[in-house]
Amino acid sequence: MKIYDQIDSLQLALSSYRKQKKIGFVPTMGALHMGHLSLVRRALKENSCVVVSIFVNPTQFDNKTDLEKYPRTLAQDVSLLRTLKGTILIFSPEVSQLYPNKITSTQYHFGSIASQMEGKYRKGHFNGVGTIVRLLLKAVQPHTAYFGEKDFQQLQIIKKLVALEKLPVKISGCAIVREKSGLALSSRNSRLSQKQREEATLIFHTLTEVRKKFKTHSIAQLNQLVAERFLNSSLKLEYFEIANEITLRTAERKRKNNKYRAFIAAFAGSVRLIDNMPLN
Ligand code: PAF
C-alpha cells in the first residue's frame, strides 16, 4: 500500500488504472474507524482500485481549537487500511499541496440545503467542504466517490457541488455505522471519556424515540420531547431539527408524501457530535 503526498505522483500512479479500470474514492480526515472502513470496503467491491485521502481540511473548521484537537493518527490509519484486501492508494498531502497560495474557501451558493443545521451553526463550514471536495475530486478524478450518511447534510451539499460544477463523478451515500450502544461512529468519539461515551448514546435513543413517535405526535410535540430529554442530561443540545429530507428545510408540520429526517447536534463536554435518522 503506497502513500502519496503529491498530486502529480498520485495521478501518475492512477493513470495506469484509469484506462481500463474503475477508480473509487473515499475522502476522509483520518482518525479512521469502522465507519470509514465500511466505505472503503464498499468502494473496493465496486471498483478495482480505491484512493483514500487523509487530510484534515483547515477551511471547514470554524473553530481553531477544534481544528487543533482534531485527531491525527496516520500510522494507525495506514495499519487499519492494511487489514483490507484490494488495491488501495493513500493520498495524504500537506496543506500546501491543496492550498498552494492561500488557505481560503470558494464561496458557493448551495441554497436552502446549506442554510440550516450545520450551515447555520458552523459558519463557512460548507464552503470549506465544497472547496476541498472539489480540489480532491479534481486531483483523483474517480468514477465514484463515497460519503457516509452520518453527515447527511454534507452528502446533499456534495451532490449539489457536483451538479453545480458539472463534475464527472458519481456520489454514493453509505449507511451510518453504529456501535452496539447505538452511538454513531465518528473520529471525534476518541475524545470522549468512557462516561461521556455512555451518555452520548442519548443521541441515538432520542432519535429512535422520535422515529417511533413520528406517526402519532406533532412536530411541535416532538421538539418539546427532545428538549426535555436533553435538559435532563449532561449533554448540551445545539440543535434538534425535523427536516424535509430533500430540501433540508425545517419542518413545522407534516405534509403527505414528504420524507422527513431528524437531525441532532450536541456537545458531550467539548466534543461536538452529530447524528440523524430517517423518520418515514
Ligand atoms: O466528512 C469528512 O471527513 C470531511 O468533511 C471530508 C468530506 C473528507 C472533507 O474534508
Short mmCIF file of C-alpha atoms and ligand atoms in Angstrom, two decimals:
data_model
loop_
_atom_site.label_atom_id
_atom_site.label_comp_id
_atom_site.label_asym_id
_atom_site.label_seq_id
_atom_site.Cartn_x
_atom_site.Cartn_y
_atom_site.Cartn_z
CA MET A 1 0.00 0.00 0.00
CA LYS A 2 1.61 3.23 -1.13
CA ILE A 3 1.19 6.66 0.42
CA TYR A 4 1.28 9.66 -1.90
CA ASP A 5 1.73 13.19 -0.70
CA GLN A 6 1.95 14.85 -4.12
CA ILE A 7 -0.90 15.25 -6.62
CA ASP A 8 1.45 14.60 -9.56
CA SER A 9 2.74 11.27 -8.28
CA LEU A 10 -0.76 10.14 -7.31
CA GLN A 11 -2.05 10.99 -10.79
CA LEU A 12 0.86 9.17 -12.40
CA ALA A 13 0.10 6.05 -10.35
CA LEU A 14 -3.59 6.28 -11.21
CA SER A 15 -3.01 6.75 -14.94
CA SER A 16 -2.34 3.03 -15.43
CA TYR A 17 -5.70 2.14 -13.82
CA ARG A 18 -7.76 4.86 -15.40
CA LYS A 19 -7.76 3.37 -18.90
CA GLN A 20 -9.47 0.05 -18.24
CA LYS A 21 -10.46 0.06 -14.61
CA LYS A 22 -12.80 1.82 -12.23
CA ILE A 23 -11.40 4.12 -9.57
CA GLY A 24 -13.28 4.61 -6.31
CA PHE A 25 -12.54 7.41 -3.86
CA VAL A 26 -13.12 7.75 -0.13
CA PRO A 27 -12.21 11.22 1.16
CA THR A 28 -11.51 11.32 4.90
CA MET A 29 -9.88 13.49 7.52
CA GLY A 30 -8.17 10.43 9.01
CA ALA A 31 -8.62 9.01 12.52
CA LEU A 32 -10.21 6.13 10.65
CA HIS A 33 -12.80 3.88 12.26
CA MET A 34 -15.10 1.07 11.16
CA GLY A 35 -17.45 3.60 9.54
CA HIS A 36 -14.66 4.69 7.18
CA LEU A 37 -13.66 1.07 6.59
CA SER A 38 -17.21 0.23 5.56
CA LEU A 39 -16.97 2.99 2.91
CA VAL A 40 -13.63 1.64 1.71
CA ARG A 41 -15.00 -1.94 1.61
CA ARG A 42 -17.95 -0.83 -0.49
CA ALA A 43 -15.61 1.14 -2.78
CA LEU A 44 -13.33 -1.90 -3.16
CA LYS A 45 -16.33 -4.05 -4.08
CA GLU A 46 -17.44 -1.66 -6.81
CA ASN A 47 -14.04 -0.58 -8.20
CA SER A 48 -10.70 -2.17 -8.99
CA CYS A 49 -8.70 0.46 -7.18
CA VAL A 50 -9.59 2.82 -4.32
CA VAL A 51 -7.97 6.08 -3.27
CA VAL A 52 -8.39 7.03 0.38
CA SER A 53 -7.45 10.63 1.13
CA ILE A 54 -6.40 11.55 4.63
CA PHE A 55 -6.37 15.30 5.02
CA VAL A 56 -7.58 17.49 7.88
CA ASN A 57 -9.02 20.36 5.91
CA PRO A 58 -8.43 23.71 7.66
CA THR A 59 -11.07 25.66 5.72
CA GLN A 60 -14.03 23.66 7.04
CA PHE A 61 -13.33 24.38 10.72
CA ASP A 62 -14.99 27.46 12.18
CA ASN A 63 -13.22 26.85 15.47
CA LYS A 64 -9.42 26.94 15.80
CA THR A 65 -9.35 24.66 18.85
CA ASP A 66 -11.50 22.05 17.09
CA LEU A 67 -9.02 22.06 14.17
CA GLU A 68 -6.01 21.76 16.51
CA LYS A 69 -7.62 19.00 18.55
CA TYR A 70 -8.80 17.01 15.55
CA PRO A 71 -7.14 13.57 15.97
CA ARG A 72 -4.24 12.90 13.59
CA THR A 73 -3.29 9.21 13.54
CA LEU A 74 -1.72 8.47 10.15
CA ALA A 75 0.31 5.38 11.20
CA GLN A 76 -2.76 3.83 12.81
CA ASP A 77 -4.91 4.72 9.79
CA VAL A 78 -2.46 3.00 7.44
CA SER A 79 -2.45 -0.13 9.63
CA LEU A 80 -6.25 -0.24 9.58
CA LEU A 81 -6.35 0.09 5.80
CA ARG A 82 -3.77 -2.71 5.51
CA THR A 83 -6.32 -5.08 7.07
CA LEU A 84 -8.45 -4.76 3.90
CA LYS A 85 -7.94 -6.83 0.76
CA GLY A 86 -7.66 -4.92 -2.52
CA THR A 87 -5.75 -2.12 -4.19
CA ILE A 88 -5.73 0.97 -2.00
CA LEU A 89 -3.72 4.13 -2.65
CA ILE A 90 -3.46 6.57 0.23
CA PHE A 91 -3.31 10.27 -0.55
CA SER A 92 -2.06 12.22 2.44
CA PRO A 93 -0.90 15.65 1.24
CA GLU A 94 0.46 18.64 3.15
CA VAL A 95 -1.82 21.68 3.34
CA SER A 96 0.39 23.48 0.77
CA GLN A 97 -0.31 20.79 -1.88
CA LEU A 98 -4.02 21.55 -1.89
CA TYR A 99 -3.83 25.22 -0.90
CA PRO A 100 -0.61 26.41 -2.63
CA ASN A 101 -1.41 30.11 -2.38
CA LYS A 102 -3.91 30.96 0.30
CA ILE A 103 -5.80 28.78 2.75
CA THR A 104 -9.20 30.06 1.79
CA SER A 105 -12.63 28.80 0.66
CA THR A 106 -14.55 29.37 -2.54
CA GLN A 107 -17.93 30.97 -1.83
CA TYR A 108 -20.72 28.66 -3.03
CA HIS A 109 -24.45 29.20 -3.33
CA PHE A 110 -25.87 25.91 -2.20
CA GLY A 111 -29.30 27.36 -1.44
CA SER A 112 -31.72 26.07 1.21
CA ILE A 113 -29.84 22.82 1.86
CA ALA A 114 -26.98 24.84 3.39
CA SER A 115 -28.95 27.35 5.43
CA GLN A 116 -30.00 25.22 8.41
CA MET A 117 -28.25 22.96 10.93
CA GLU A 118 -24.50 22.66 10.18
CA GLY A 119 -24.75 25.59 7.76
CA LYS A 120 -26.30 27.76 10.46
CA TYR A 121 -24.15 26.71 13.42
CA ARG A 122 -20.79 26.33 11.65
CA LYS A 123 -20.28 29.47 9.64
CA GLY A 124 -18.36 28.87 6.42
CA HIS A 125 -18.25 25.11 7.01
CA PHE A 126 -19.89 24.06 3.76
CA ASN A 127 -17.84 26.49 1.68
CA GLY A 128 -14.78 24.77 3.20
CA VAL A 129 -16.17 21.31 2.49
CA GLY A 130 -17.16 22.28 -1.06
CA THR A 131 -13.71 23.76 -1.68
CA ILE A 132 -11.74 20.75 -0.50
CA VAL A 133 -14.02 18.13 -2.07
CA ARG A 134 -13.76 19.89 -5.43
CA LEU A 135 -9.93 20.04 -5.13
CA LEU A 136 -9.76 16.36 -4.14
CA LEU A 137 -12.13 15.24 -6.90
CA LYS A 138 -10.05 17.17 -9.45
CA ALA A 139 -6.86 15.54 -8.14
CA VAL A 140 -8.19 11.97 -8.02
CA GLN A 141 -10.79 12.01 -10.85
CA PRO A 142 -12.60 8.94 -9.58
CA HIS A 143 -15.58 7.23 -11.20
CA THR A 144 -17.41 7.12 -7.85
CA ALA A 145 -16.82 8.88 -4.52
CA TYR A 146 -18.28 7.53 -1.26
CA PHE A 147 -19.58 9.56 1.69
CA GLY A 148 -21.26 8.49 4.93
CA GLU A 149 -24.84 9.43 5.76
CA LYS A 150 -23.83 10.46 9.28
CA ASP A 151 -23.01 13.77 7.61
CA PHE A 152 -26.28 13.68 5.70
CA GLN A 153 -26.36 17.42 5.03
CA GLN A 154 -22.76 17.27 3.79
CA LEU A 155 -23.73 14.44 1.42
CA GLN A 156 -26.51 16.60 -0.09
CA ILE A 157 -24.09 19.56 -0.36
CA ILE A 158 -21.58 17.40 -2.23
CA LYS A 159 -24.26 16.17 -4.65
CA LYS A 160 -25.16 19.80 -5.28
CA LEU A 161 -21.49 20.78 -5.70
CA VAL A 162 -21.03 18.05 -8.31
CA ALA A 163 -24.14 19.29 -10.16
CA LEU A 164 -23.09 22.97 -9.94
CA GLU A 165 -19.54 22.27 -11.12
CA LYS A 166 -20.65 19.56 -13.59
CA LEU A 167 -18.02 17.19 -12.21
CA PRO A 168 -17.95 13.78 -13.95
CA VAL A 169 -18.28 11.62 -10.82
CA LYS A 170 -21.00 9.55 -9.19
CA ILE A 171 -21.63 10.29 -5.50
CA SER A 172 -22.68 7.31 -3.37
CA GLY A 173 -24.11 7.71 0.13
CA CYS A 174 -23.46 4.92 2.64
CA ALA A 175 -25.47 4.00 5.75
CA ILE A 176 -24.36 5.14 9.22
CA VAL A 177 -22.30 2.60 11.14
CA ARG A 178 -23.06 2.44 14.87
CA GLU A 179 -21.53 0.92 17.97
CA LYS A 180 -23.62 -1.76 19.70
CA SER A 181 -24.82 1.00 22.03
CA GLY A 182 -26.23 2.91 19.05
CA LEU A 183 -23.60 5.68 19.15
CA ALA A 184 -22.76 6.65 15.56
CA LEU A 185 -19.09 6.04 14.78
CA SER A 186 -17.12 9.26 14.50
CA SER A 187 -13.45 10.24 14.66
CA ARG A 188 -14.45 12.61 17.44
CA ASN A 189 -15.59 9.69 19.66
CA SER A 190 -11.93 9.06 20.51
CA ARG A 191 -12.01 12.30 22.53
CA LEU A 192 -14.89 11.06 24.73
CA SER A 193 -14.29 9.66 28.22
CA GLN A 194 -15.95 6.30 28.96
CA LYS A 195 -18.68 8.15 30.89
CA GLN A 196 -19.28 10.62 28.06
CA ARG A 197 -19.41 7.74 25.58
CA GLU A 198 -22.22 6.16 27.56
CA GLU A 199 -24.03 9.47 27.98
CA ALA A 200 -23.70 10.22 24.28
CA THR A 201 -25.96 7.23 23.45
CA LEU A 202 -28.81 9.59 24.42
CA ILE A 203 -28.49 10.99 20.88
CA PHE A 204 -29.31 7.64 19.28
CA HIS A 205 -32.01 6.80 21.83
CA THR A 206 -33.71 10.16 21.31
CA LEU A 207 -33.66 9.80 17.53
CA THR A 208 -35.10 6.30 17.87
CA GLU A 209 -37.86 7.57 20.17
CA VAL A 210 -38.68 10.36 17.72
CA ARG A 211 -38.89 7.85 14.87
CA LYS A 212 -41.25 5.63 16.89
CA LYS A 213 -43.49 8.56 17.83
CA PHE A 214 -43.38 10.31 14.47
CA LYS A 215 -46.75 8.96 13.29
CA THR A 216 -48.66 9.79 16.46
CA HIS A 217 -47.07 13.06 17.58
CA SER A 218 -46.95 16.52 16.04
CA ILE A 219 -43.58 18.07 15.21
CA ALA A 220 -44.09 20.64 17.99
CA GLN A 221 -44.64 17.80 20.50
CA LEU A 222 -41.53 16.00 19.28
CA ASN A 223 -39.46 19.19 19.53
CA GLN A 224 -40.67 19.59 23.11
CA LEU A 225 -39.93 15.96 23.95
CA VAL A 226 -36.36 16.21 22.67
CA ALA A 227 -35.74 19.48 24.54
CA GLU A 228 -36.85 17.74 27.78
CA ARG A 229 -34.66 14.66 27.21
CA PHE A 230 -31.58 16.86 26.82
CA LEU A 231 -32.49 19.20 29.66
CA ASN A 232 -32.31 16.24 32.00
CA SER A 233 -28.92 15.07 30.71
CA SER A 234 -25.26 16.03 30.78
CA LEU A 235 -25.25 16.67 27.00
CA LYS A 236 -25.77 20.17 25.66
CA LEU A 237 -28.17 20.17 22.72
CA GLU A 238 -27.11 22.55 19.96
CA TYR A 239 -29.98 21.79 17.65
CA PHE A 240 -32.70 19.27 17.00
CA GLU A 241 -34.46 19.55 13.66
CA ILE A 242 -37.01 17.56 11.81
CA ALA A 243 -36.37 18.50 8.21
CA ASN A 244 -37.67 17.61 4.79
CA GLU A 245 -35.18 15.03 3.52
CA ILE A 246 -34.87 16.62 0.08
CA THR A 247 -34.88 20.36 0.79
CA LEU A 248 -33.44 20.05 4.31
CA ARG A 249 -35.77 22.86 5.32
CA THR A 250 -37.03 22.73 8.92
CA ALA A 251 -40.46 21.12 9.01
CA GLU A 252 -43.09 22.77 11.17
CA ARG A 253 -45.85 20.34 10.29
CA LYS A 254 -46.03 17.06 8.44
CA ARG A 255 -47.19 17.02 4.85
CA LYS A 256 -48.45 13.98 2.99
CA ASN A 257 -45.93 12.23 0.71
CA ASN A 258 -42.96 14.17 2.11
CA LYS A 259 -39.96 12.36 3.53
CA TYR A 260 -38.57 13.54 6.85
CA ARG A 261 -35.38 13.04 8.76
CA ALA A 262 -34.44 14.03 12.31
CA PHE A 263 -31.07 15.67 13.00
CA ILE A 264 -29.23 16.32 16.26
CA ALA A 265 -26.04 18.16 17.14
CA ALA A 266 -24.99 18.06 20.79
CA PHE A 267 -21.92 18.57 22.93
CA ALA A 268 -20.55 15.96 25.31
CA GLY A 269 -18.13 18.22 27.21
CA SER A 270 -16.21 19.99 24.45
CA VAL A 271 -16.80 17.24 21.87
CA ARG A 272 -19.42 18.07 19.27
CA LEU A 273 -21.38 15.09 17.95
CA ILE A 274 -23.95 14.88 15.16
CA ASP A 275 -26.35 12.15 14.09
CA ASN A 276 -29.54 11.73 12.08
CA MET A 277 -32.26 9.20 11.29
CA PRO A 278 -34.96 8.82 8.63
CA LEU A 279 -38.46 9.08 10.14
CA ASN A 280 -40.83 7.75 7.48
O1 PAF B 1 -16.54 14.09 6.10
C1 PAF B 1 -15.33 14.38 6.17
O2 PAF B 1 -14.50 13.68 6.76
C2 PAF B 1 -14.86 15.67 5.53
O3 PAF B 1 -15.82 16.66 5.64
C3 PAF B 1 -14.42 15.50 4.07
C4 PAF B 1 -15.57 15.08 3.17
C5 PAF B 1 -13.32 14.45 3.98
C6 PAF B 1 -13.86 16.81 3.53
O4 PAF B 1 -12.77 17.25 4.27
#
